[in-house]
Coordinates of C-alpha atoms in Angstrom, one line a residue:
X1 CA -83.5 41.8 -123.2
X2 CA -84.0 42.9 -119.6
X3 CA -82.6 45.9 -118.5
X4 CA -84.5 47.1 -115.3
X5 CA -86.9 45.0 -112.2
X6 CA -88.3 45.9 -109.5
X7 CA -90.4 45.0 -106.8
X8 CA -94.2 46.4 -106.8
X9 CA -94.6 47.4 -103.5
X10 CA -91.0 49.7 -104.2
X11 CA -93.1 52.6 -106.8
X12 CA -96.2 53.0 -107.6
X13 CA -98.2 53.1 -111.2
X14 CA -99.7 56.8 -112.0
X15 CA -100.6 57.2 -115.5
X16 CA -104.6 56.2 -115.6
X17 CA -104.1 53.2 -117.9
X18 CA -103.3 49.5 -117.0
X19 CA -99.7 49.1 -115.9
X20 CA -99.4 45.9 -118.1
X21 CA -98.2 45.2 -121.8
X22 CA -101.4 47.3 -123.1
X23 CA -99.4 50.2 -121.4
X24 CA -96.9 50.0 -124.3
X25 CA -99.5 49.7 -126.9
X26 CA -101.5 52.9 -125.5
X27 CA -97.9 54.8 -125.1
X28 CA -97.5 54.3 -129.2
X29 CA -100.7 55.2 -129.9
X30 CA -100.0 58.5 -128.2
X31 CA -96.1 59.6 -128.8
X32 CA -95.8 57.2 -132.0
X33 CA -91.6 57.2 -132.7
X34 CA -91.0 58.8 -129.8
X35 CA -92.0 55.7 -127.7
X36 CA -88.5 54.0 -128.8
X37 CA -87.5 55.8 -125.5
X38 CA -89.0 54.2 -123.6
X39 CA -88.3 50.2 -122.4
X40 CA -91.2 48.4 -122.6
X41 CA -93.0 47.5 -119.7
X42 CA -93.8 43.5 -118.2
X43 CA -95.7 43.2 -115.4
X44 CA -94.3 40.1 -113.5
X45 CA -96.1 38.0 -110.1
X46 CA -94.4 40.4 -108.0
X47 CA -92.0 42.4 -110.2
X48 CA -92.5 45.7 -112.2
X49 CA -89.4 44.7 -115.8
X50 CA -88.3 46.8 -118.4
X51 CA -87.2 45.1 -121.4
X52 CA -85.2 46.9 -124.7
X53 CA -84.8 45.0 -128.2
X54 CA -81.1 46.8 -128.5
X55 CA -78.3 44.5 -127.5
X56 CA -75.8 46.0 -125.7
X57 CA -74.5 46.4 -122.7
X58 CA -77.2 49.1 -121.0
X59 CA -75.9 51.0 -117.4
X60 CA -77.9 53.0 -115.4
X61 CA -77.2 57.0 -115.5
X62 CA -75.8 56.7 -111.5
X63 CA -72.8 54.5 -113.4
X64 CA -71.8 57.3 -115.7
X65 CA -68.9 59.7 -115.6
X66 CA -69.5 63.0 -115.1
X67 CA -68.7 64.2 -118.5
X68 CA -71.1 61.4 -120.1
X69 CA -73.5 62.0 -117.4
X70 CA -74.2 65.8 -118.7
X71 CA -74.9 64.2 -122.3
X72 CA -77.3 61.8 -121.0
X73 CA -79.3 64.2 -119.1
X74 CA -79.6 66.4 -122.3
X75 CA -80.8 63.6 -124.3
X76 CA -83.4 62.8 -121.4
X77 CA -84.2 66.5 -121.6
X78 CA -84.6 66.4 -125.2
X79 CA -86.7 63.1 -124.9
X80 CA -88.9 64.8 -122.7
X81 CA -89.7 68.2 -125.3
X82 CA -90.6 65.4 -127.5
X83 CA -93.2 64.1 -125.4
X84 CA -94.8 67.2 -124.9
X85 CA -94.4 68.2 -128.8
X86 CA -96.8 65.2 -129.1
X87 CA -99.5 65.8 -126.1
X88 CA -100.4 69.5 -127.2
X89 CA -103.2 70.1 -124.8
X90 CA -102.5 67.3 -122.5
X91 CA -99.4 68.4 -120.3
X92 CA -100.6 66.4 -117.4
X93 CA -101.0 63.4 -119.6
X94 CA -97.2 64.0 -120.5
X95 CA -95.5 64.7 -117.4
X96 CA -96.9 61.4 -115.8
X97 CA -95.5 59.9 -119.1
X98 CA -91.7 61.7 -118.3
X99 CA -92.4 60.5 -114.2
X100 CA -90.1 58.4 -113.0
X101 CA -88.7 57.4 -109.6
X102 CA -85.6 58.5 -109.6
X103 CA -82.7 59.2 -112.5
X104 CA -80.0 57.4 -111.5
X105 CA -81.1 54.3 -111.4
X106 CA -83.9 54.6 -114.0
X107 CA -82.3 56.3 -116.6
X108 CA -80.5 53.7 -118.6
X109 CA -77.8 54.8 -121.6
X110 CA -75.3 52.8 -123.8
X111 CA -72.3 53.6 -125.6
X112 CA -71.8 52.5 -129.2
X113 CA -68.7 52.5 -131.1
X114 CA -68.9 55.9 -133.1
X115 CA -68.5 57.4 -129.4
X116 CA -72.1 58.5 -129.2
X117 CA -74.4 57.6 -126.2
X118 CA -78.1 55.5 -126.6
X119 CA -80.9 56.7 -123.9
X120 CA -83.8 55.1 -122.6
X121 CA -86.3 55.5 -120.3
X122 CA -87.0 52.4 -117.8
X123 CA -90.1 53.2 -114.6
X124 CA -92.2 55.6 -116.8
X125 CA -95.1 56.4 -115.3
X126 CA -94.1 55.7 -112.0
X127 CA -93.0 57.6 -108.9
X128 CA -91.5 56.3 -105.7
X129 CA -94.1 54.7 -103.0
X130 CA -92.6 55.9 -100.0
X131 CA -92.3 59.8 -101.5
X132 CA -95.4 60.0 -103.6
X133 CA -95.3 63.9 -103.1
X134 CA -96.2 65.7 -106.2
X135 CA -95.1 65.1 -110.0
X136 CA -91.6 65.9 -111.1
X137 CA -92.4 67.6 -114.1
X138 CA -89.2 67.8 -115.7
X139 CA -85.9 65.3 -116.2
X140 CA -82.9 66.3 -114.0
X141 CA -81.8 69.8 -114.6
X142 CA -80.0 70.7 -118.1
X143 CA -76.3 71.0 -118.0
X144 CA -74.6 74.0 -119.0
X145 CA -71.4 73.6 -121.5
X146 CA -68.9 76.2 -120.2
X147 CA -65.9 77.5 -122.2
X148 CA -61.9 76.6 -122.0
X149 CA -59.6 78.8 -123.8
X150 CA -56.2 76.8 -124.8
X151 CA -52.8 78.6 -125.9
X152 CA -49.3 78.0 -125.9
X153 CA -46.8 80.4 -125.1
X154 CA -42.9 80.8 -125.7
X155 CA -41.4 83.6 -123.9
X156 CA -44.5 84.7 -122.5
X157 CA -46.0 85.1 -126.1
X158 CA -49.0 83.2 -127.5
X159 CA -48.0 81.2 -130.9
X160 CA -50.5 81.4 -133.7
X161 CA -50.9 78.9 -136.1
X162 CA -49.4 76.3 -133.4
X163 CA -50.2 73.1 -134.4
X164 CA -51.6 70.5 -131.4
X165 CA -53.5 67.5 -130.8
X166 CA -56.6 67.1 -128.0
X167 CA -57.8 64.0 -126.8
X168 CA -60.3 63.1 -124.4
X169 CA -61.7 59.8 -123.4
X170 CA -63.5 58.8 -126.6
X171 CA -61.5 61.4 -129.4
X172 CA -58.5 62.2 -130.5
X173 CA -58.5 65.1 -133.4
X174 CA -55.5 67.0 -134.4
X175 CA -55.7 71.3 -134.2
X176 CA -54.0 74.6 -134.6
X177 CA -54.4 77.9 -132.9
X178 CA -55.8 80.8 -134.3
X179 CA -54.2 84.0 -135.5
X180 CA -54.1 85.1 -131.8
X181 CA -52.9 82.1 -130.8
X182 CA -56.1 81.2 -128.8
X183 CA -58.4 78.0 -129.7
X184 CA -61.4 77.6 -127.6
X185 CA -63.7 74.5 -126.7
X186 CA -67.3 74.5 -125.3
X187 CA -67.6 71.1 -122.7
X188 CA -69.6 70.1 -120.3
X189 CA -67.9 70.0 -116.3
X190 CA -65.5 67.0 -115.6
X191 CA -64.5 65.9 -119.0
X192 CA -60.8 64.7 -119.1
X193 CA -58.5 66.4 -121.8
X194 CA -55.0 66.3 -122.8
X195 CA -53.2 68.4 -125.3
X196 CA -49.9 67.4 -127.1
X197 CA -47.7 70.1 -129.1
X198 CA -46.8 69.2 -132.2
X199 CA -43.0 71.3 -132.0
X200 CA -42.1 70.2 -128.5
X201 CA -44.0 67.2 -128.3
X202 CA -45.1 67.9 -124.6
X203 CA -48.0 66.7 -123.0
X204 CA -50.9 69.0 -120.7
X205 CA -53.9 67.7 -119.1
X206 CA -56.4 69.7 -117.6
X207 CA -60.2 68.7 -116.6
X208 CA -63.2 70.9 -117.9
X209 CA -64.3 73.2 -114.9
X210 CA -68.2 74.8 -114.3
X211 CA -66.9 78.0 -115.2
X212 CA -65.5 79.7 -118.5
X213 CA -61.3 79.8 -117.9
X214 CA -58.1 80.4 -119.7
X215 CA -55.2 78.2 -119.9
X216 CA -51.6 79.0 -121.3
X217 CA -49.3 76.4 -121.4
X218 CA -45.4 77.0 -121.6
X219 CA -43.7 75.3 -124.5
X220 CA -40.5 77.5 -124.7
X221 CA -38.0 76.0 -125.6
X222 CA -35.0 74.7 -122.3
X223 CA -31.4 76.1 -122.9
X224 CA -29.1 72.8 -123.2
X225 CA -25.4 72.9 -122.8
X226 CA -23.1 73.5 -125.7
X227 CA -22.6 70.8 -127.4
X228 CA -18.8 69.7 -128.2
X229 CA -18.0 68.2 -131.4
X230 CA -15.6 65.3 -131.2
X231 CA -13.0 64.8 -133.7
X232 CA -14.0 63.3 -136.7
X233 CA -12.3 59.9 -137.0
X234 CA -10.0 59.3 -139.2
X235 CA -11.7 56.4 -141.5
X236 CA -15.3 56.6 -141.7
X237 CA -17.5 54.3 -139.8
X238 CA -19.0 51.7 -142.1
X239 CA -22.8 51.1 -141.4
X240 CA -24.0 48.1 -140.5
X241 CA -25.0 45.5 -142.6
X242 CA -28.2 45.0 -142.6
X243 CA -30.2 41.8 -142.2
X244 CA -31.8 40.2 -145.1
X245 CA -35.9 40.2 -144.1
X246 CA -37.1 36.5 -144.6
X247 CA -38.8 36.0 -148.0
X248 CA -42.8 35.9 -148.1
X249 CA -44.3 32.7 -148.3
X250 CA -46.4 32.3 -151.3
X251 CA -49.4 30.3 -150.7
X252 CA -48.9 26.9 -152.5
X253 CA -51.8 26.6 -154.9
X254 CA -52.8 22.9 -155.8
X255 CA -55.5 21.6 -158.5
X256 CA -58.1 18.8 -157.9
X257 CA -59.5 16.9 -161.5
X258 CA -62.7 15.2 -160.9
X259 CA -64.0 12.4 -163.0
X260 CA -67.5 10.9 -163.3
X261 CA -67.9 6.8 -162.9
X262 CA -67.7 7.2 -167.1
X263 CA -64.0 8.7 -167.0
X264 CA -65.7 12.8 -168.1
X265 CA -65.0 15.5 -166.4
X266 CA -67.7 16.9 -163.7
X267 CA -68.6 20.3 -165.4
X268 CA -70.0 22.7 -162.7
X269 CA -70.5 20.7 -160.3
X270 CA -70.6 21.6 -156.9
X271 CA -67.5 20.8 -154.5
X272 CA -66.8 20.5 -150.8
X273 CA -63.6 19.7 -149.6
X274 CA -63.4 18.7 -145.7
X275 CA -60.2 17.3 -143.3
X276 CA -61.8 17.2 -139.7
X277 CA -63.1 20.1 -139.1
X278 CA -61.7 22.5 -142.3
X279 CA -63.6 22.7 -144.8
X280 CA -63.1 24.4 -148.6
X281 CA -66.2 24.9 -150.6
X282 CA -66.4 25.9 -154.7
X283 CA -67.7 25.0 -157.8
X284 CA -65.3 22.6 -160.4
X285 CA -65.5 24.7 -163.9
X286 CA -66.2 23.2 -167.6
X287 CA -62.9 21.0 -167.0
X288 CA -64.2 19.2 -163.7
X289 CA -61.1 21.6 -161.9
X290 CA -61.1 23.4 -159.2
X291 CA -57.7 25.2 -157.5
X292 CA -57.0 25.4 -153.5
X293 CA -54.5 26.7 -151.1
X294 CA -52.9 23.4 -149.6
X295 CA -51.4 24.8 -146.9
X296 CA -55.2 25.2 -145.5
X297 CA -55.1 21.6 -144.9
X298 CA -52.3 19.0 -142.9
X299 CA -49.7 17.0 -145.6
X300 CA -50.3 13.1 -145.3
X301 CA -53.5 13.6 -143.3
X302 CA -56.6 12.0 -145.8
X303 CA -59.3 14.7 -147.3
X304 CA -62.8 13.8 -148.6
X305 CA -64.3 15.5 -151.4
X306 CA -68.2 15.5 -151.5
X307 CA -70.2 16.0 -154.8
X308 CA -73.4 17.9 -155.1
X309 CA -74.8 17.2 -158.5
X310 CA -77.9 19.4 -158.2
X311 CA -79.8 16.5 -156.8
X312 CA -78.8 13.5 -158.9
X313 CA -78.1 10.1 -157.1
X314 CA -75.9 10.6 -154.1
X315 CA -72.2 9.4 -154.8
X316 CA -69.7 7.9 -152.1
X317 CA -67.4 11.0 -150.6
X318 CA -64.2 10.1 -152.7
X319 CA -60.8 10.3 -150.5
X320 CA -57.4 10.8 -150.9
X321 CA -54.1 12.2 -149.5
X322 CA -52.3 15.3 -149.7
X323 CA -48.5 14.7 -150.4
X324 CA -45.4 16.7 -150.3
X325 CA -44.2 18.5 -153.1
X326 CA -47.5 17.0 -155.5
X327 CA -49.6 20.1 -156.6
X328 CA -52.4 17.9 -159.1
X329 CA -54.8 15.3 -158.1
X330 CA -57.3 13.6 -160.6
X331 CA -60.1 11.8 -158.8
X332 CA -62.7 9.9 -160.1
X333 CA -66.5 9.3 -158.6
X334 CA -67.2 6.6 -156.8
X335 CA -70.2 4.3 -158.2
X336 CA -73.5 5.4 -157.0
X337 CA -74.9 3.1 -154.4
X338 CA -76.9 0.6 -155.0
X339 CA -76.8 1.0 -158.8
X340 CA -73.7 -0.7 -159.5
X341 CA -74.5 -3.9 -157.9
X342 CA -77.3 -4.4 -159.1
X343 CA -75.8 -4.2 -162.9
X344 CA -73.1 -6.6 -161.5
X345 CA -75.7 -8.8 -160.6
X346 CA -77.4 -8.9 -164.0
X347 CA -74.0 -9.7 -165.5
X348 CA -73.8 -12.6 -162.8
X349 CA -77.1 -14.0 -163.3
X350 CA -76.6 -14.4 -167.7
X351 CA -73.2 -16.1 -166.7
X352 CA -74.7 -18.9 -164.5
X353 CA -77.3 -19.3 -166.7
X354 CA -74.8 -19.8 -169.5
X355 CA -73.2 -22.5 -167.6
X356 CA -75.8 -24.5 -167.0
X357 CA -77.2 -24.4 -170.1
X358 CA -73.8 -25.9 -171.5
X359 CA -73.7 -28.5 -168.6
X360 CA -77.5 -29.7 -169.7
X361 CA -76.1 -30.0 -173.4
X362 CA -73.2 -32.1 -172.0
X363 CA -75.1 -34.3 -170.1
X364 CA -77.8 -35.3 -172.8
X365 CA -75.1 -35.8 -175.9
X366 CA -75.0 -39.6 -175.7
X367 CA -79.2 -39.4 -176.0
X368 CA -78.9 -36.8 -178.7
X369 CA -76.9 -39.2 -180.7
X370 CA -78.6 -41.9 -180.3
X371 CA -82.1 -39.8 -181.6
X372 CA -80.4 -39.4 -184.9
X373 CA -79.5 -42.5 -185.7
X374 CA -83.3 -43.4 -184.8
X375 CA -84.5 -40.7 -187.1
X376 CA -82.4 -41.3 -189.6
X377 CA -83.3 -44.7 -189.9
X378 CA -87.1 -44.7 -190.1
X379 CA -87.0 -41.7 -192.3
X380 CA -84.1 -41.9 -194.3

């Protein structure tokens, strides 16, 4: 999957290998896992492409955030201690590795479901054509978490053991104070957070700041007017009836019986039940039966069962109708084809031959008689 192009004459190679696919062998050979971070480089007629095997949908760092945008540049940071962890000895080798043009538009994450971010690296080993000014031997400076202290106050007095909820763009985890009614969260700059009491059930946001700070949030309780009780009435009100909830359908469960061209049941033979484009699959047990959920399939509209007999001859699909209110069906197997006829034309053949070998003896009686008078004459 691409993720990155760009014209050649826009950056310009500088690591001392080929900038082609041996690039990305060569890059293995000398960072071994670590090379996942980095897309893998195609060298097109008049494109540098960067292509990932991850799915997903991949945004350059300039898209990002702010919050987000602090976590990728750690993980970029934490990529590039990597690279240098594996080129002991060779720093220059492994800043020309970490080069590349710019961040923004080079440094590529993803966000997966868990709420955690996926890095990669696209334009390694290049630097910008127009500004080929010396190597940037670092990623884009490490972000700093800074801390927010949290408490909620009634009458001017911090609760502990308040019970809360915080939730920010991709958590939402419930909380309590501690016993000086104080909890405190380290975050990077621009993250969005909101806090809910539990008692009051009121709502503060606030937006992580580039400095440590304190917030107290008032949850003490408004004065409401006196309430007056009304008179109690003199025959109690009688609740509502309530609606009965409709019943659950029940699936309706039928049973299909298939029988071979002999009148036995199928044992174990593979099924597959099919109306347009539904289709049930299953195996019949030791009584050629098999159960399925009618409602699956339309009433009065015709089904087809299909046989699989581990590869004996093929048999006809057999068909029939569901119908309302019938739950059995016994169906037989259709003849195999071509083997039926051609036992019906055995049994065709014997009886024409039968017949004219009766119509020969019919024809010749008046000679046959006449032979045994002559016989019995001469010899008699």
């Amino acid at each position: 999957m691409e993720i990155k192009n760009v014209r050649v004459n826009e950056i310009h190679w500088s690591i001392g290998w080929n900038a082609s696919q041996e690039a990305n062998k060569r890059l293995k050979d000398k960072i071994g896992e670590t090379s996942k971070y980095f897309a893998q480089l195609k060298v097109g007629n008049a494109t540098y492409n960067w292509m990932v095997d991850t799915v997903g949908k991949w945004r350059p760092m300039g898209m990002a955030p702010d919050s987000d945008k602090a976590v990728i540049m750690e993980k970029a940071e934490q990529i590039r201690q990597e690279v240098f962890a594996k080129l002991p000895g060779d720093d220059s080798l492994a800043t020309k590795i970490c080069q590349v043009p710019n961040y923004d538009e080079y440094i590529f994450y993803k966000d997966n479901a868990d709420g955690t971010l996926d890095v990669v690296i696209t334009g390694w080993g290049f630097h910008n054509f127009k500004k080929a000014g010396p190597f940037i031997e670092t990623w884009p400076p490490r972000p700093v978490k800074h801390t927010t202290t949290i408490a909620f106050v009634v009458n001017g007095e911090r609760q502990p053991q308040r019970s809360f909820s915080i939730v920010t763009p991709k958590m939402q985890k419930p909380d309590i104070t501690d016993e000086q009614g104080i909890r405190s969260y380290s975050e990077y700059a621009g993250l969005n957070v909101t806090v809910i009491d539990d008692i009051s059930h009121q709502e503060f946001s606030f937006t992580t700041g580039e400095e440590d700070r304190v917030l107290e949030f008032d949850v003490t309780p408004k004065e409401e007017p006196p309430v007056v009780e009304e008179p109690a009435p003199e025959e109690p009100e009688q609740p509502a009836p309530k609606e009965p909830e409709p019943p659950v359908k029940e699936p309706v469960i039928a049973t299909i019986t298939v029988l071979d061209a002999q009148g036995q049941p199928m044992k174990a033979t593979h099924y597959r039940l099919q109306q347009g484009e539904k289709v049930l699959k299953g195996d019949l047990n030791d009584q050629g039966m098999a159960k399925f959920v009618i409602d699956f399939f339309d009433i009065s509209q015709p089904l087809q069962v299909m046989l699989d007999r581990n590869g004996s001859q093929a048999t006809e699909p057999i068909e029939f109708t569901l119908e309302e209110g019938e739950k059995e069906y016994v169906l037989q197997e259709n003849a195999p084809k071509g083997g039926g006829s051609s036992i019906m034309g055995l049994v065709v053949g014997l009886l024409i031959i039968a017949a004219l070998a009766a119509l020969v003896i019919f024809a010749l009686k008046p000679g046959t008689e006449e032979l045994t008078k002559i016989i019995n004459k001469n010899f008699f």
